[in-house]
Amino acid sequence: MSKSDTPEKGIASPSRRNLLKAGLAAGGLAATAGFARAAEPDPYNLPPNVADWSRYLGVGVDNAPYGMPSEHESEVVRRSVEWLTASRESSINFTPLHDLDGIITPNGLCFERHHGGVAEMNPTDYRLMINGLVDKPLIFTLEDLKRFPRENRLYFLECAANSGMEWRGAQLNGCQFTHGMVHCVMYTGVPLKYILEEAGLKTNAKWIMPEGGDAAGMNRSVPIEKALDDCMVAFKMNGEALRPEQGYPARLVVPGWEGNMWVKWLRRIEVGDQPWHAREETSKYTDLLASGKARRFTWVMDAKSVITNPSPQAPITHGKGQTVLTGLAWSGNGRVTRVDVTLDGGKNWHQARIDGPSLPKALHRFYFEFDWDGSDLLLQSRAYDDTGYVQPTKDELRAVRGENSIYHNNGIQTWHVMANGGVENVEIS
Ligand code: MTE
Ligand code: CO
């Protein structure tokens, strides 16, 4: 480095620090489309200079009693889509999948779906009532629930409407919007079986109806076999209390099944001998077929995958050469055993590398490293699960389900990488 392009050494003045801050703020403003552009490095901070952050003591321990991400990560946020937002209270936002890695979704980035806004429950007044076909109807406090044996389980939750806007063709530009109605956290809670056994199930108990304490009072019918199998009443996510958005202080966990059944702010479980056919399982969350008939009770979320990088919000910015492709795969039926990726729209498939824990009904992380020659690519991924199921193409799905569906779109996603590294959502057949 010549003397002329080496920044002047010496003690930086506070104004120098402010200048750096101002520069960052401007950079933040430029990145409005949901992807951060690489900022120009400040030569002042680069070797062989002593960087600004090495010249001062940092802030002390009590600066942030509850820690927050670096200010440089301010673009890593949930986002909503204006035309999908009828009202703020009955709406969705999306997990920024393109900004995450591994298989755990940080609590503050889990997508939200509410039918009546976030209920403001307090733990002291919280009650869970069990009634219907039980020997003794019971009301539990939160403390009561915490006296049952607890379990820790990592599960994905996917809204049945995830990718729903893509049913008739490529539409939204970013995996956050096409696939971001999924999250995966470690739940701590009590197996529902223990709570139902405490109340005592009558011999004709065949269904349960969990009901939310939010203004929507959302409820669904769940068959008793599932309730006694792996459902949980969870009060922690990733080790800390559920976030209000995720159903604080307690929600139902229905592993592998559509997110709508994971009732938040759980206030009551009625036990019955037949399904209730509530609003959310009749006029909503059913799939209208070409014949005009609707599929009833499509509970399981079938195997699905998506490439999160590169993707429209995460273009290739480094030019040709060594490139890391990564993405997520999951199956409501069990473990993901294999993920294939193609760079040329399905002419050649390569087996991707699954890295990290491979747990049933949880997200799986896959990678594929390749040398990009700078030409156009058509990226796709295809997941397999341990039942032998293979993720279908969108055309294969439409051949069976017609054009009317919204829910349960697990078709293969295509991203078009252009020569300039930009990426767009396309469909090929
Ligand atoms: N539970 C209640 N009480 N109210 C709701 O609006 N939304 C459901 C389900 N449970 C909902 C609810 C839907 S459609 C989904 S996809 C999931 O919660 C979303 O969970 P999340 O907000 O934790 O991502
Ligand atoms: Co949903």
PDB file of N, CA, C and O in Angstrom, residues 113 121 126 128 157 208-214 216-222 232-234 242 245-254 258-269 280:
ATOM      1  N   ARG A 113     -48.397 -15.464  12.186  1.00  0.00           N
ATOM      2  CA  ARG A 113     -49.694 -15.548  11.517  1.00  0.00           C
ATOM      3  C   ARG A 113     -50.757 -15.417  12.595  1.00  0.00           C
ATOM      4  O   ARG A 113     -50.822 -16.239  13.510  1.00  0.00           O
ATOM      5  N   MET A 121     -51.874 -11.931  26.898  1.00  0.00           N
ATOM      6  CA  MET A 121     -52.173 -12.757  28.076  1.00  0.00           C
ATOM      7  C   MET A 121     -51.121 -12.534  29.146  1.00  0.00           C
ATOM      8  O   MET A 121     -49.952 -12.391  28.827  1.00  0.00           O
ATOM      9  N   TYR A 126     -53.385 -16.800  33.364  1.00  0.00           N
ATOM     10  CA  TYR A 126     -53.476 -17.847  32.353  1.00  0.00           C
ATOM     11  C   TYR A 126     -54.128 -19.109  32.940  1.00  0.00           C
ATOM     12  O   TYR A 126     -53.790 -19.539  34.040  1.00  0.00           O
ATOM     13  N   LEU A 128     -55.644 -23.149  31.532  1.00  0.00           N
ATOM     14  CA  LEU A 128     -55.951 -24.102  30.459  1.00  0.00           C
ATOM     15  C   LEU A 128     -57.033 -25.036  30.970  1.00  0.00           C
ATOM     16  O   LEU A 128     -56.868 -25.707  31.988  1.00  0.00           O
ATOM     17  N   LEU A 157     -42.483 -25.521  12.027  1.00  0.00           N
ATOM     18  CA  LEU A 157     -43.912 -25.187  11.903  1.00  0.00           C
ATOM     19  C   LEU A 157     -44.059 -24.522  10.551  1.00  0.00           C
ATOM     20  O   LEU A 157     -43.403 -23.513  10.285  1.00  0.00           O
ATOM     21  N   ILE A 208     -59.969 -34.110  19.756  1.00  0.00           N
ATOM     22  CA  ILE A 208     -59.866 -32.970  20.666  1.00  0.00           C
ATOM     23  C   ILE A 208     -60.028 -31.691  19.859  1.00  0.00           C
ATOM     24  O   ILE A 208     -59.773 -31.669  18.658  1.00  0.00           O
ATOM     25  N   MET A 209     -60.476 -30.640  20.549  1.00  0.00           N
ATOM     26  CA  MET A 209     -60.588 -29.347  19.899  1.00  0.00           C
ATOM     27  C   MET A 209     -59.828 -28.312  20.731  1.00  0.00           C
ATOM     28  O   MET A 209     -60.350 -27.778  21.707  1.00  0.00           O
ATOM     29  N   PRO A 210     -58.552 -28.070  20.378  1.00  0.00           N
ATOM     30  CA  PRO A 210     -57.825 -26.994  21.047  1.00  0.00           C
ATOM     31  C   PRO A 210     -58.378 -25.648  20.610  1.00  0.00           C
ATOM     32  O   PRO A 210     -58.746 -25.479  19.437  1.00  0.00           O
ATOM     33  N   GLU A 211     -58.459 -24.707  21.552  1.00  0.00           N
ATOM     34  CA  GLU A 211     -59.053 -23.396  21.258  1.00  0.00           C
ATOM     35  C   GLU A 211     -58.129 -22.300  21.789  1.00  0.00           C
ATOM     36  O   GLU A 211     -57.597 -22.414  22.903  1.00  0.00           O
ATOM     37  N   GLY A 212     -57.962 -21.255  21.013  1.00  0.00           N
ATOM     38  CA  GLY A 212     -57.083 -20.156  21.397  1.00  0.00           C
ATOM     39  C   GLY A 212     -57.799 -19.127  22.253  1.00  0.00           C
ATOM     40  O   GLY A 212     -59.013 -18.944  22.141  1.00  0.00           O
ATOM     41  N   GLY A 213     -57.025 -18.437  23.088  1.00  0.00           N
ATOM     42  CA  GLY A 213     -57.588 -17.375  23.929  1.00  0.00           C
ATOM     43  C   GLY A 213     -57.468 -16.008  23.284  1.00  0.00           C
ATOM     44  O   GLY A 213     -57.674 -14.985  23.940  1.00  0.00           O
ATOM     45  N   ASP A 214     -57.149 -15.958  21.978  1.00  0.00           N
ATOM     46  CA  ASP A 214     -57.073 -14.672  21.279  1.00  0.00           C
ATOM     47  C   ASP A 214     -58.467 -14.235  20.858  1.00  0.00           C
ATOM     48  O   ASP A 214     -59.441 -14.985  21.025  1.00  0.00           O
ATOM     49  N   ALA A 216     -59.660 -14.124  18.053  1.00  0.00           N
ATOM     50  CA  ALA A 216     -60.196 -14.997  17.007  1.00  0.00           C
ATOM     51  C   ALA A 216     -60.727 -16.302  17.608  1.00  0.00           C
ATOM     52  O   ALA A 216     -61.498 -17.011  16.961  1.00  0.00           O
ATOM     53  N   GLY A 217     -60.290 -16.630  18.823  1.00  0.00           N
ATOM     54  CA  GLY A 217     -60.719 -17.896  19.450  1.00  0.00           C
ATOM     55  C   GLY A 217     -60.480 -19.077  18.526  1.00  0.00           C
ATOM     56  O   GLY A 217     -61.306 -19.992  18.446  1.00  0.00           O
ATOM     57  N   MET A 218     -59.356 -19.043  17.836  1.00  0.00           N
ATOM     58  CA  MET A 218     -59.125 -20.037  16.782  1.00  0.00           C
ATOM     59  C   MET A 218     -59.154 -21.464  17.310  1.00  0.00           C
ATOM     60  O   MET A 218     -58.585 -21.754  18.356  1.00  0.00           O
ATOM     61  N   ASN A 219     -59.837 -22.333  16.599  1.00  0.00           N
ATOM     62  CA  ASN A 219     -59.944 -23.721  17.043  1.00  0.00           C
ATOM     63  C   ASN A 219     -59.856 -24.679  15.865  1.00  0.00           C
ATOM     64  O   ASN A 219     -60.150 -24.320  14.732  1.00  0.00           O
ATOM     65  N   ARG A 220     -59.413 -25.891  16.167  1.00  0.00           N
ATOM     66  CA  ARG A 220     -59.282 -26.933  15.149  1.00  0.00           C
ATOM     67  C   ARG A 220     -59.606 -28.290  15.777  1.00  0.00           C
ATOM     68  O   ARG A 220     -59.455 -28.469  16.978  1.00  0.00           O
ATOM     69  N   SER A 221     -59.994 -29.249  14.926  1.00  0.00           N
ATOM     70  CA  SER A 221     -60.209 -30.620  15.398  1.00  0.00           C
ATOM     71  C   SER A 221     -58.940 -31.430  15.158  1.00  0.00           C
ATOM     72  O   SER A 221     -58.408 -31.417  14.057  1.00  0.00           O
ATOM     73  N   VAL A 222     -58.479 -32.126  16.201  1.00  0.00           N
ATOM     74  CA  VAL A 222     -57.277 -32.963  16.084  1.00  0.00           C
ATOM     75  C   VAL A 222     -57.657 -34.375  16.511  1.00  0.00           C
ATOM     76  O   VAL A 222     -58.231 -34.559  17.589  1.00  0.00           O
ATOM     77  N   MET A 232     -47.560 -31.546  22.005  1.00  0.00           N
ATOM     78  CA  MET A 232     -47.059 -30.987  23.275  1.00  0.00           C
ATOM     79  C   MET A 232     -47.787 -29.691  23.586  1.00  0.00           C
ATOM     80  O   MET A 232     -48.227 -28.992  22.671  1.00  0.00           O
ATOM     81  N   VAL A 233     -47.863 -29.373  24.862  1.00  0.00           N
ATOM     82  CA  VAL A 233     -48.225 -28.005  25.250  1.00  0.00           C
ATOM     83  C   VAL A 233     -46.900 -27.348  25.624  1.00  0.00           C
ATOM     84  O   VAL A 233     -46.260 -27.731  26.603  1.00  0.00           O
ATOM     85  N   ALA A 234     -46.465 -26.393  24.782  1.00  0.00           N
ATOM     86  CA  ALA A 234     -45.131 -25.802  24.948  1.00  0.00           C
ATOM     87  C   ALA A 234     -45.232 -24.438  25.599  1.00  0.00           C
ATOM     88  O   ALA A 234     -46.174 -23.675  25.330  1.00  0.00           O
ATOM     89  N   LEU A 242     -42.054 -18.475  25.367  1.00  0.00           N
ATOM     90  CA  LEU A 242     -42.616 -18.199  24.049  1.00  0.00           C
ATOM     91  C   LEU A 242     -42.722 -16.699  23.870  1.00  0.00           C
ATOM     92  O   LEU A 242     -43.021 -15.980  24.834  1.00  0.00           O
ATOM     93  N   GLU A 245     -45.997 -13.184  20.185  1.00  0.00           N
ATOM     94  CA  GLU A 245     -46.445 -13.479  18.817  1.00  0.00           C
ATOM     95  C   GLU A 245     -46.651 -14.974  18.602  1.00  0.00           C
ATOM     96  O   GLU A 245     -47.404 -15.392  17.736  1.00  0.00           O
ATOM     97  N   GLN A 246     -45.883 -15.789  19.334  1.00  0.00           N
ATOM     98  CA  GLN A 246     -45.948 -17.242  19.137  1.00  0.00           C
ATOM     99  C   GLN A 246     -46.866 -17.924  20.144  1.00  0.00           C
ATOM    100  O   GLN A 246     -46.866 -19.143  20.261  1.00  0.00           O
ATOM    101  N   GLY A 247     -47.647 -17.137  20.907  1.00  0.00           N
ATOM    102  CA  GLY A 247     -48.682 -17.754  21.738  1.00  0.00           C
ATOM    103  C   GLY A 247     -48.438 -17.721  23.237  1.00  0.00           C
ATOM    104  O   GLY A 247     -49.039 -18.510  23.965  1.00  0.00           O
ATOM    105  N   TYR A 248     -47.561 -16.821  23.692  1.00  0.00           N
ATOM    106  CA  TYR A 248     -47.268 -16.702  25.125  1.00  0.00           C
ATOM    107  C   TYR A 248     -48.552 -16.657  25.949  1.00  0.00           C
ATOM    108  O   TYR A 248     -49.467 -15.940  25.580  1.00  0.00           O
ATOM    109  N   PRO A 249     -48.662 -17.412  27.037  1.00  0.00           N
ATOM    110  CA  PRO A 249     -47.588 -18.214  27.619  1.00  0.00           C
ATOM    111  C   PRO A 249     -47.572 -19.684  27.208  1.00  0.00           C
ATOM    112  O   PRO A 249     -46.640 -20.389  27.585  1.00  0.00           O
ATOM    113  N   ALA A 250     -48.555 -20.174  26.444  1.00  0.00           N
ATOM    114  CA  ALA A 250     -48.542 -21.600  26.083  1.00  0.00           C
ATOM    115  C   ALA A 250     -49.244 -21.829  24.746  1.00  0.00           C
ATOM    116  O   ALA A 250     -50.278 -21.215  24.462  1.00  0.00           O
ATOM    117  N   ARG A 251     -48.661 -22.709  23.944  1.00  0.00           N
ATOM    118  CA  ARG A 251     -49.271 -23.048  22.656  1.00  0.00           C
ATOM    119  C   ARG A 251     -49.235 -24.549  22.452  1.00  0.00           C
ATOM    120  O   ARG A 251     -48.441 -25.256  23.081  1.00  0.00           O
ATOM    121  N   LEU A 252     -50.069 -25.008  21.531  1.00  0.00           N
ATOM    122  CA  LEU A 252     -50.061 -26.421  21.162  1.00  0.00           C
ATOM    123  C   LEU A 252     -49.016 -26.638  20.069  1.00  0.00           C
ATOM    124  O   LEU A 252     -48.899 -25.832  19.143  1.00  0.00           O
ATOM    125  N   VAL A 253     -48.270 -27.727  20.183  1.00  0.00           N
ATOM    126  CA  VAL A 253     -47.301 -28.136  19.162  1.00  0.00           C
ATOM    127  C   VAL A 253     -47.838 -29.415  18.524  1.00  0.00           C
ATOM    128  O   VAL A 253     -48.155 -30.373  19.227  1.00  0.00           O
ATOM    129  N   VAL A 254     -48.003 -29.388  17.211  1.00  0.00           N
ATOM    130  CA  VAL A 254     -48.582 -30.523  16.480  1.00  0.00           C
ATOM    131  C   VAL A 254     -47.572 -30.936  15.401  1.00  0.00           C
ATOM    132  O   VAL A 254     -47.714 -30.579  14.225  1.00  0.00           O
ATOM    133  N   GLU A 258     -49.998 -29.125   9.672  1.00  0.00           N
ATOM    134  CA  GLU A 258     -50.102 -27.730   9.226  1.00  0.00           C
ATOM    135  C   GLU A 258     -50.170 -26.752  10.407  1.00  0.00           C
ATOM    136  O   GLU A 258     -50.824 -27.027  11.418  1.00  0.00           O
ATOM    137  N   GLY A 259     -49.480 -25.619  10.225  1.00  0.00           N
ATOM    138  CA  GLY A 259     -49.305 -24.636  11.289  1.00  0.00           C
ATOM    139  C   GLY A 259     -50.603 -24.172  11.912  1.00  0.00           C
ATOM    140  O   GLY A 259     -50.655 -23.844  13.104  1.00  0.00           O
ATOM    141  N   ASN A 260     -51.669 -24.161  11.138  1.00  0.00           N
ATOM    142  CA  ASN A 260     -52.962 -23.690  11.632  1.00  0.00           C
ATOM    143  C   ASN A 260     -53.451 -24.463  12.858  1.00  0.00           C
ATOM    144  O   ASN A 260     -54.191 -23.933  13.699  1.00  0.00           O
ATOM    145  N   MET A 261     -53.008 -25.719  12.974  1.00  0.00           N
ATOM    146  CA  MET A 261     -53.483 -26.551  14.086  1.00  0.00           C
ATOM    147  C   MET A 261     -52.703 -26.287  15.377  1.00  0.00           C
ATOM    148  O   MET A 261     -53.110 -26.734  16.453  1.00  0.00           O
ATOM    149  N   TRP A 262     -51.589 -25.569  15.278  1.00  0.00           N
ATOM    150  CA  TRP A 262     -50.742 -25.287  16.431  1.00  0.00           C
ATOM    151  C   TRP A 262     -51.326 -24.108  17.209  1.00  0.00           C
ATOM    152  O   TRP A 262     -50.770 -23.006  17.213  1.00  0.00           O
ATOM    153  N   VAL A 263     -52.437 -24.342  17.865  1.00  0.00           N
ATOM    154  CA  VAL A 263     -53.198 -23.250  18.480  1.00  0.00           C
ATOM    155  C   VAL A 263     -52.348 -22.488  19.512  1.00  0.00           C
ATOM    156  O   VAL A 263     -51.750 -23.084  20.406  1.00  0.00           O
ATOM    157  N   LYS A 264     -52.317 -21.173  19.319  1.00  0.00           N
ATOM    158  CA  LYS A 264     -51.543 -20.283  20.206  1.00  0.00           C
ATOM    159  C   LYS A 264     -52.435 -19.775  21.333  1.00  0.00           C
ATOM    160  O   LYS A 264     -53.652 -19.833  21.239  1.00  0.00           O
ATOM    161  N   TRP A 265     -51.825 -19.266  22.390  1.00  0.00           N
ATOM    162  CA  TRP A 265     -52.558 -18.739  23.544  1.00  0.00           C
ATOM    163  C   TRP A 265     -53.624 -19.772  23.969  1.00  0.00           C
ATOM    164  O   TRP A 265     -54.776 -19.437  24.259  1.00  0.00           O
ATOM    165  N   LEU A 266     -53.177 -21.038  24.044  1.00  0.00           N
ATOM    166  CA  LEU A 266     -54.088 -22.174  24.254  1.00  0.00           C
ATOM    167  C   LEU A 266     -54.887 -22.010  25.549  1.00  0.00           C
ATOM    168  O   LEU A 266     -54.309 -21.925  26.628  1.00  0.00           O
ATOM    169  N   ARG A 267     -56.208 -21.942  25.441  1.00  0.00           N
ATOM    170  CA  ARG A 267     -57.017 -21.714  26.650  1.00  0.00           C
ATOM    171  C   ARG A 267     -57.923 -22.891  27.002  1.00  0.00           C
ATOM    172  O   ARG A 267     -58.345 -23.033  28.143  1.00  0.00           O
ATOM    173  N   ARG A 268     -58.234 -23.736  25.995  1.00  0.00           N
ATOM    174  CA  ARG A 268     -59.190 -24.812  26.286  1.00  0.00           C
ATOM    175  C   ARG A 268     -58.957 -25.970  25.336  1.00  0.00           C
ATOM    176  O   ARG A 268     -58.578 -25.756  24.164  1.00  0.00           O
ATOM    177  N   ILE A 269     -59.153 -27.178  25.857  1.00  0.00           N
ATOM    178  CA  ILE A 269     -59.141 -28.362  24.997  1.00  0.00           C
ATOM    179  C   ILE A 269     -60.416 -29.138  25.295  1.00  0.00           C
ATOM    180  O   ILE A 269     -60.610 -29.610  26.417  1.00  0.00           O
ATOM    181  N   GLU A 280     -61.950 -22.903  10.433  1.00  0.00           N
ATOM    182  CA  GLU A 280     -60.592 -23.061   9.893  1.00  0.00           C
ATOM    183  C   GLU A 280     -60.337 -24.440   9.303  1.00  0.00           C
ATOM    184  O   GLU A 280     -59.212 -24.747   8.921  1.00  0.00           O
TER     185      GLU A 280
END
